[in-house]
Coordinates of C-alpha atoms in Angstrom, one line a residue:
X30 CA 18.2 28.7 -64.7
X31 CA 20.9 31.3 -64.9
X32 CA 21.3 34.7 -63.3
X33 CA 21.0 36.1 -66.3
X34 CA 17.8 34.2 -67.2
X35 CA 13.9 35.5 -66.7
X36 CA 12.7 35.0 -63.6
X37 CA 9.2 36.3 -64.3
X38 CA 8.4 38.5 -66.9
X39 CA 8.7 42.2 -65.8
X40 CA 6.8 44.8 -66.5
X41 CA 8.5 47.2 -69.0
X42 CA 8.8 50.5 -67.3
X43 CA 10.2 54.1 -68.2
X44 CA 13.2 54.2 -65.8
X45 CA 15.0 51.1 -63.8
X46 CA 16.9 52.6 -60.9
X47 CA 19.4 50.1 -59.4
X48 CA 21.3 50.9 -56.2
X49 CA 21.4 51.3 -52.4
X50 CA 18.9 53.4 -50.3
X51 CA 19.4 54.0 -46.4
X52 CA 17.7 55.1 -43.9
X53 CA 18.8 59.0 -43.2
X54 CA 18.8 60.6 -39.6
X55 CA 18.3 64.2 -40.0
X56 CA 19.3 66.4 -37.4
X57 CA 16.8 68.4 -34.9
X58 CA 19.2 71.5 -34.8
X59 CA 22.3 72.4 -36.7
X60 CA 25.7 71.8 -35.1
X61 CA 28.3 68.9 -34.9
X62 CA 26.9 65.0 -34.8
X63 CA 28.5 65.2 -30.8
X64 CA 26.0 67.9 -30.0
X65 CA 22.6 67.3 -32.1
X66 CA 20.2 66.1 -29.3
X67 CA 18.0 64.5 -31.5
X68 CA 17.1 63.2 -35.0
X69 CA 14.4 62.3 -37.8
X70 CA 14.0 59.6 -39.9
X71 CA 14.0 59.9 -43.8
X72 CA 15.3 58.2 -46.6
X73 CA 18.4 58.8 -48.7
X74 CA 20.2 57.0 -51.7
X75 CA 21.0 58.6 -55.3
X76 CA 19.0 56.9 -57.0
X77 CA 16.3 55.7 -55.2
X78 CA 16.1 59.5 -54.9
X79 CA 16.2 59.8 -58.6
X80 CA 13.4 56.6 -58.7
X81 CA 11.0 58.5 -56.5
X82 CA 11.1 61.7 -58.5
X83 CA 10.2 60.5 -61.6
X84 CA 7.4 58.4 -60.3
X85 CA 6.1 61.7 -58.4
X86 CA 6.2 62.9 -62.5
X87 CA 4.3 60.2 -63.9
X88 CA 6.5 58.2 -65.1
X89 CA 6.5 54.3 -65.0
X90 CA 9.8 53.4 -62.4
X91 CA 11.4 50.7 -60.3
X92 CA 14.2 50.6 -58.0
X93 CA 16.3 47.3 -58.1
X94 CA 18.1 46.5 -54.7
X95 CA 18.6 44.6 -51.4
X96 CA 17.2 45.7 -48.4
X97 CA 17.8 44.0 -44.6
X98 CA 15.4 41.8 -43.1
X99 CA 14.6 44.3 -40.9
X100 CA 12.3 47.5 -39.8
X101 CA 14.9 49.9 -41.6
X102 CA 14.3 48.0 -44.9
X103 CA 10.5 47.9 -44.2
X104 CA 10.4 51.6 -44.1
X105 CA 12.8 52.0 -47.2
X106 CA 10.5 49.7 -49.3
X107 CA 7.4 51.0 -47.9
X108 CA 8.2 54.9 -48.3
X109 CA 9.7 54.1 -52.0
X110 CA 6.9 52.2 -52.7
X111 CA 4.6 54.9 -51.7
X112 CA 5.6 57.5 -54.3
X113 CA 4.3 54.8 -56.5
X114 CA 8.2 53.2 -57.7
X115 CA 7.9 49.7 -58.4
X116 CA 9.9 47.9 -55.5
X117 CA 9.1 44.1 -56.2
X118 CA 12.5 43.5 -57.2
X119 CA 14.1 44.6 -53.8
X120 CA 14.7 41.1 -51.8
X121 CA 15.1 40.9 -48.3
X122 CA 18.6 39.6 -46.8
X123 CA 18.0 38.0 -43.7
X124 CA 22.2 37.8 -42.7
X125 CA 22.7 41.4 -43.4
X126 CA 21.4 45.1 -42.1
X127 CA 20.0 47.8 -44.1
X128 CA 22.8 50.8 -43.9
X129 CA 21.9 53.7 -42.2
X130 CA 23.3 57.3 -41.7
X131 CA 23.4 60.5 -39.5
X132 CA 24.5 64.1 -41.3
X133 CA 24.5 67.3 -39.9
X134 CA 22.5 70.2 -40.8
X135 CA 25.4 72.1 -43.1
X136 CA 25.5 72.3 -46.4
X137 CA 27.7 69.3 -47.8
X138 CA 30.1 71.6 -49.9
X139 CA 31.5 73.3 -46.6
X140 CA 34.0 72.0 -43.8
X141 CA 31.4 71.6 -40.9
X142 CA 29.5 68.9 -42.8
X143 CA 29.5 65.6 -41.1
X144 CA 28.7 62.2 -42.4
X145 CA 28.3 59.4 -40.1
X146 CA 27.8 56.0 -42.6
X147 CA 26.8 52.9 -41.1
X148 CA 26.5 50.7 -44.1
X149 CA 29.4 48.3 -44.5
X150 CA 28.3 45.2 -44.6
X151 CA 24.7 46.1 -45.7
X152 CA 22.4 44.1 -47.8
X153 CA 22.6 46.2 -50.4
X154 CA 26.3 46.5 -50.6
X155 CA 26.1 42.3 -51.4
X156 CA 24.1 42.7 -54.7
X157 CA 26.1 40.4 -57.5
X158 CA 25.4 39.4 -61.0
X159 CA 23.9 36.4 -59.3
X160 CA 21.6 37.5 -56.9
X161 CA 20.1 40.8 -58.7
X162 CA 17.2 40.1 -60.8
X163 CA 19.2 41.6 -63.8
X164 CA 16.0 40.7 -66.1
X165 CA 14.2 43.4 -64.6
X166 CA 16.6 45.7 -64.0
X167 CA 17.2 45.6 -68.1
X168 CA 13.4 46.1 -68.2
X169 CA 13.0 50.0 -68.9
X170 CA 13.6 52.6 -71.4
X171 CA 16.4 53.8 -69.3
X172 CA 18.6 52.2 -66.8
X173 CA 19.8 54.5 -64.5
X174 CA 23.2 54.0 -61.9
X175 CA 25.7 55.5 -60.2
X176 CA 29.0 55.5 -59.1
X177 CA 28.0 54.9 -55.3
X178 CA 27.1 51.4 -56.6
X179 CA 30.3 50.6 -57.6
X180 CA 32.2 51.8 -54.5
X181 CA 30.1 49.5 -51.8
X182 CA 32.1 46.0 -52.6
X183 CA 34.0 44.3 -55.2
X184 CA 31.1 41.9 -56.1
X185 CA 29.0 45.5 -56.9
X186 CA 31.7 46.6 -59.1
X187 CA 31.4 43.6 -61.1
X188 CA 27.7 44.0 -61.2
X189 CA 28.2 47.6 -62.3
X190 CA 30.7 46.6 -64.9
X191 CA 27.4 44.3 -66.4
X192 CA 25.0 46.3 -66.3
X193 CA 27.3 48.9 -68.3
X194 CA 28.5 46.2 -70.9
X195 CA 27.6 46.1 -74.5
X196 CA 25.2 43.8 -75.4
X197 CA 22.4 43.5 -77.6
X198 CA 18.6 45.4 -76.9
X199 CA 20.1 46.6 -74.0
X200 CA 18.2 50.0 -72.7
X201 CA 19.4 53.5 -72.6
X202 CA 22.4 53.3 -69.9
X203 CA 22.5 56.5 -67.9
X204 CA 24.9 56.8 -65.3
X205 CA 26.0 59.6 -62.7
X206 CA 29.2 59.6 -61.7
X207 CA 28.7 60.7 -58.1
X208 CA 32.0 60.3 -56.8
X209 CA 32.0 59.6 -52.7
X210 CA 36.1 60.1 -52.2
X211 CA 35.2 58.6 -48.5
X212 CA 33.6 55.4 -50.4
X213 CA 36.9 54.6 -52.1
X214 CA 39.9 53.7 -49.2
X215 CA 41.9 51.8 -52.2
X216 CA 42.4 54.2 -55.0
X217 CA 40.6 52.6 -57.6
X218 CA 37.4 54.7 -58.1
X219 CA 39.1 57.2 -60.7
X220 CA 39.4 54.1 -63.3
X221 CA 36.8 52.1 -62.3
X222 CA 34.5 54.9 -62.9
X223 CA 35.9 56.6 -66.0
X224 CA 35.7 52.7 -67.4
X225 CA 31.7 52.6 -66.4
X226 CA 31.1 55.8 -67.5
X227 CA 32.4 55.3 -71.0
X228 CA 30.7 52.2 -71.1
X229 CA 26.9 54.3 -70.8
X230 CA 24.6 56.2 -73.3
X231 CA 24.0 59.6 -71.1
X232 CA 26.8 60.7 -68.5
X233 CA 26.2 63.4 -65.6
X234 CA 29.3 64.6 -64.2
X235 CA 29.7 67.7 -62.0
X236 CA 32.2 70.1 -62.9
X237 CA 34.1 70.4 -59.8
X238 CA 33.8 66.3 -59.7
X239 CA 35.8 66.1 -62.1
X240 CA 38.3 68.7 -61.4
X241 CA 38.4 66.5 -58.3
X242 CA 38.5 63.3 -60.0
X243 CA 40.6 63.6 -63.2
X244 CA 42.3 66.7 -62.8
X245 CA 40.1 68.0 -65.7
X246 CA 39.8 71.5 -66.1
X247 CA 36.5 73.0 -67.7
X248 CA 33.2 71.0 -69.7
X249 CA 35.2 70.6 -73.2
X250 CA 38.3 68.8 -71.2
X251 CA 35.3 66.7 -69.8
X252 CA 34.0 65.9 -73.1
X253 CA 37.5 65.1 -74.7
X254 CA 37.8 62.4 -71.8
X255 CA 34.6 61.1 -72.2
X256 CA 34.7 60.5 -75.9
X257 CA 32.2 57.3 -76.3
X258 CA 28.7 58.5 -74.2
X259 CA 26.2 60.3 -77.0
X260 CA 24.9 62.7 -74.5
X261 CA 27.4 64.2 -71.6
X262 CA 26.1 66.5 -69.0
X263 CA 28.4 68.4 -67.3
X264 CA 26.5 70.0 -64.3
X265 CA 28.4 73.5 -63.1
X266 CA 26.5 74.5 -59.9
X267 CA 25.7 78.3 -60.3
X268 CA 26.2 78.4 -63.6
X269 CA 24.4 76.2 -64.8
X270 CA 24.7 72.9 -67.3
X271 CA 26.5 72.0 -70.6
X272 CA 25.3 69.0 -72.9
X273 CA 27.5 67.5 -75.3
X274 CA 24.7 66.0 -77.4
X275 CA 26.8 63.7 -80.2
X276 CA 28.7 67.0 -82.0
X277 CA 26.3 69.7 -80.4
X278 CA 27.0 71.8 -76.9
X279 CA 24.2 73.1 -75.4
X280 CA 25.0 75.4 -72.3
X281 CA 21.2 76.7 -70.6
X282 CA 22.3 79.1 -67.1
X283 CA 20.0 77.8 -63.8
X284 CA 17.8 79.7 -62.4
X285 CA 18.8 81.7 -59.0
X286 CA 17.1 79.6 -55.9
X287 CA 16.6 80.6 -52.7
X288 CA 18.5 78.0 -51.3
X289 CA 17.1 76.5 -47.8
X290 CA 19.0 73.2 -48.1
X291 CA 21.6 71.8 -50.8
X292 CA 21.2 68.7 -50.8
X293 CA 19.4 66.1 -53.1
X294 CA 19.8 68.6 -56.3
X295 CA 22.0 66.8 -58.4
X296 CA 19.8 63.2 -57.9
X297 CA 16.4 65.7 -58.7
X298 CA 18.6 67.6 -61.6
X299 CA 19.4 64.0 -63.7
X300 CA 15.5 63.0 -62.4
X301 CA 14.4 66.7 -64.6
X302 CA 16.8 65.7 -67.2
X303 CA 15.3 62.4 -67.6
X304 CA 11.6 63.0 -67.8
X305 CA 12.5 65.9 -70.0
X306 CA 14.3 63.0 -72.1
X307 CA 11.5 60.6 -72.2
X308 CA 9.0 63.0 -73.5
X309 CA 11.5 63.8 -76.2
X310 CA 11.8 67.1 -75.9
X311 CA 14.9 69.1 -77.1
X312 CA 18.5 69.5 -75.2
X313 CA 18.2 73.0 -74.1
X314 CA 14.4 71.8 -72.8
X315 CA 15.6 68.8 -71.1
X316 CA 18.1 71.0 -69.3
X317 CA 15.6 73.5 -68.1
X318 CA 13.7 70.8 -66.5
X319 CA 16.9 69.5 -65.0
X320 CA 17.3 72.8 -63.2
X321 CA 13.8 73.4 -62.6
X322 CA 13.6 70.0 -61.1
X323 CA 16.8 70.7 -59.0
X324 CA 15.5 74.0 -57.7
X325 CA 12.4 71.8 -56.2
X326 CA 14.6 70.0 -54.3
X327 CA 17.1 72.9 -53.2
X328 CA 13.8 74.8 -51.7
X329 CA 13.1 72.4 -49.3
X330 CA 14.6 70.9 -46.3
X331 CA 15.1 67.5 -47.1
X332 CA 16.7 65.2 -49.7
X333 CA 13.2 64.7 -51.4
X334 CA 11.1 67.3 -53.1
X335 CA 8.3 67.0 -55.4
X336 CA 8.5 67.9 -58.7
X337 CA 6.8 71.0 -59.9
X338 CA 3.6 70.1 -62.0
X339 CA 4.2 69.2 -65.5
X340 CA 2.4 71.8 -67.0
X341 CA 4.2 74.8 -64.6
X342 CA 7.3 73.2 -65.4
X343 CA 6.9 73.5 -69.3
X344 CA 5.1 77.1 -68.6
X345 CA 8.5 78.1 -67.4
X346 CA 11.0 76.2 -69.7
X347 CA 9.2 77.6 -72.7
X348 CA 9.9 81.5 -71.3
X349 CA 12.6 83.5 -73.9
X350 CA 16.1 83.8 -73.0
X351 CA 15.9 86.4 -71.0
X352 CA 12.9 86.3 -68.9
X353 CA 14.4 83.0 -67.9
X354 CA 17.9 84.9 -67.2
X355 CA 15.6 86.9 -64.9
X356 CA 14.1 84.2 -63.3
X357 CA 14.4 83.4 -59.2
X358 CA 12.6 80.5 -57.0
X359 CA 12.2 80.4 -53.7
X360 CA 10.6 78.4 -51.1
X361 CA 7.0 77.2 -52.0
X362 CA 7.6 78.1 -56.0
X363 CA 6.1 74.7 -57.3
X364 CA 3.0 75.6 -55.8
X365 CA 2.3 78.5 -57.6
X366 CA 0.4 77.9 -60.5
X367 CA 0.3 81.0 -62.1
X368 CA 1.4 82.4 -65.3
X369 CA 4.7 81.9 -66.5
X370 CA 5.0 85.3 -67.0
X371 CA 4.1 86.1 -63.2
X372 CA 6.5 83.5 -62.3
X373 CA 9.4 85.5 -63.0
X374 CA 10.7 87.5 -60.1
X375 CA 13.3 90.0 -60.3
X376 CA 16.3 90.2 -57.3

C-alpha cells in the first residue's frame, strides 16, 4: 500500500486542519522570561487553533499531525479532542518530543515580546508525505495550512508542496501565510511560501506580512502578486480586511475591540471567515464573521476564545453600514445575547 493510498476510509468532514500544536506556557505576571516566577499550561498552534474554533461553531473538523509519545502530546490530543475536533489521525512518535513554548505577557507586535520555542526536533516537525495519513487529510470541504508547516523541516516542506499540488477532486485548499521570520534561518521562506500560496484556493495574508515578506506595498500590490488564488484576503489590523473575490474587492472595516490580549486573532479571523464560507454566505458577510470571530479571541486572555453564538454573530453582521461603523466589543461581548441593535456601543 502507498502513502498515498486509503488507509481506512475517513469520515468526510467540513474543515481538515494539518499542522503542529505545542504545548504553551503562559506567564503568571508580565515581564521578561528571566523574571516570570511561574507559568500555565495551554495549548498553541495556528491551526490547531483554527481546528478548535470551528468545532466550537459546529462545524465537522479534524486536525492532522504528530504528537510525542508523551504527557505533552496526551494533553494536546486530549484538550483538542475535547472541543469536539476529530484527532484520530494524530499518531504518536515514540523517538521524538512534542514541542513546547514559553511567551511573555506583551503583546507580540512590540519589542518586549519574548518567545522561547522548544520544538526542533519535535514529532510534529517529522510529518512526510509518507507518514501523514494524506487520505484523510484530503477528506474535507476545506483543507486548511499554513506557512508554519512548511518552516519546521525539509521533509514538511515537501509535504506542504503536496498537499498544495494540483490534482484531481482535491478539496478547497486554504492556506495562511503566517510567516514566523525566526522559523526560517536559511532564507528560503519568501519563495517557498509565495510558491504554496499560489498553489491554494483561498489565501490570508496580513498586510504588514507582506510588506515584511515581499516588499509589497498596499492589498492591490498583494493581489497583483498573488494572481492564481480565487479568493485573497488581505487582513489590515485596525482597518480592517480586503477580499479579492475572482475580479471583485470587498473591503468591510473591524469593529473597535477592547483589546485585553492580541494574540490568537488572525488563527480565530480565518476560523470566522471559514464558517462564514461554508454556510455560503456573501464576501462582505464572511468578513464580518472573520472580525467578529477575531474580536472573541482579542477579548480574552488566551490564544483560544469561543466563538460568539451563531445566531449573535449573524444578529450583528446583518447591522447597516453604519451602526456597524459604530460598533465596539469588549470583554465578555459574546455573552450578551441581546439585540443587535443594543449591541452597538458608542466610544
Amino acid at each position: 500500500m502507498t502513502a498515498d493510498g486509503p488507509r481506512n476510509a475517513p469520515d468526510v468532514v467540513d474543515v481538515v486542519a494539518l499542522g503542529e500544536s505545542m504545548v504553551t506556557f503562559l506567564p503568571s505576571r508580565p515581564g521578561r522570561l528571566a523574571d516570570v516566577p511561574s507559568f500555565e499550561r495551554a495549548i498553541g498552534g495556528a491551526e490547531s487553533n483554527v481546528a478548535c474554533v470551528l468545532a466550537a461553531a459546529g462545524h465537522s473538523v479534524r486536525w492532522v499531525s504528530r504528537v510525542g509519545a508523551d504527557g505533552f502530546g496526551d494533553h494536546l490530543v486530549e484538550t483538542i479532542g475535547a472541543y469536539g475536533v476529530d484527532v484520530a489521525s494524530v499518531p504518536r512518535d515514540a523517538s521524538r518530543p512534542t514541542g513546547i513554548y514559553f511567551r511573555t505577557a506583551g503583546d507580540r507586535a512590540t519589542d518586549a515580546h519574548e518567545v522561547a520555542y522548544y520544538r526542533a526536533g519535535s514529532a510534529a516537525s517529522a510529518m512526510t508525505v509518507a507518514n501523514v495519513d494524506l487520505t484523510a487529510a484530503r477528506a474535507g470541504r476545506v483543507l486548511h495550512l499554513s506557512g508554519i508547516t512548511a518552516a519546521l523541516s525539509t521533509e514538511c516542506a515537501g509535504l506542504m508542496r503536496e498537499l498544495t499540488a494540483p490534482r484531481p477532486g482535491r478539496p478547497l485548499v486554504s492556506f495562511d501565510v503566517n510567516h514566523r521570520p525566526g522559523l526560517w534561518q536559511d532564507g528560503s521562506g519568501p519563495q517557498l511560501l509565495l510558491d504554496l500560496a499560489r498553489g491554494a484556493d483561498l489565501v490570508f495574508v496580513g498586510e504588514d506580512e507582506a510588506r515584511d515578506v515581499w516588499a509589497l506595498e498596499g492589498a492591490d500590490a498583494v493581489r497583483a502578486a498573488f494572481p492564481d488564488p480565487e479568493v485573497l484576503v488581505v487582513k489590515q489590523g485596525g482597518r480592517g480586511a480586503t477580499v479579492f473575490d475572482r475580479g471583485a474587492v470587498t473591503h468591510v472595516p473591524a469593529p473597535q475591540v477592547d483589546v485585553v490580549a492580541a494574540v490568537g486573532a488572525g488563527d480565530a479571523f480565518a476560523a470566522g471567515f471559514l464558517s462564514a464560507t461554508l454556510r455560503g454566505l456573501p464576501v462582505r458577510d464572511r468578513l464580518r464573521h472573520g472580525h467578529l470571530t477575531a474580536a472573541a479571541a482579542l477579548t480574552v486572555p488566551g490564544d483560544l476564545a469561543a466563538p460568539p453564538a451563531r445566531d449573535h454573530a449573524d444578529r450583528l453582521v446583518a447591522l447597516d453600514d453604519t451602526a456597524w461603523g459604530r460598533l465596539r466589543l469588549g470583554p465578555g461581548w459574546t455573552q450578551a445575547p441581546g439585540r443587535a441593535d443594543q449591541e452597538v456601543r458608542t466610544p
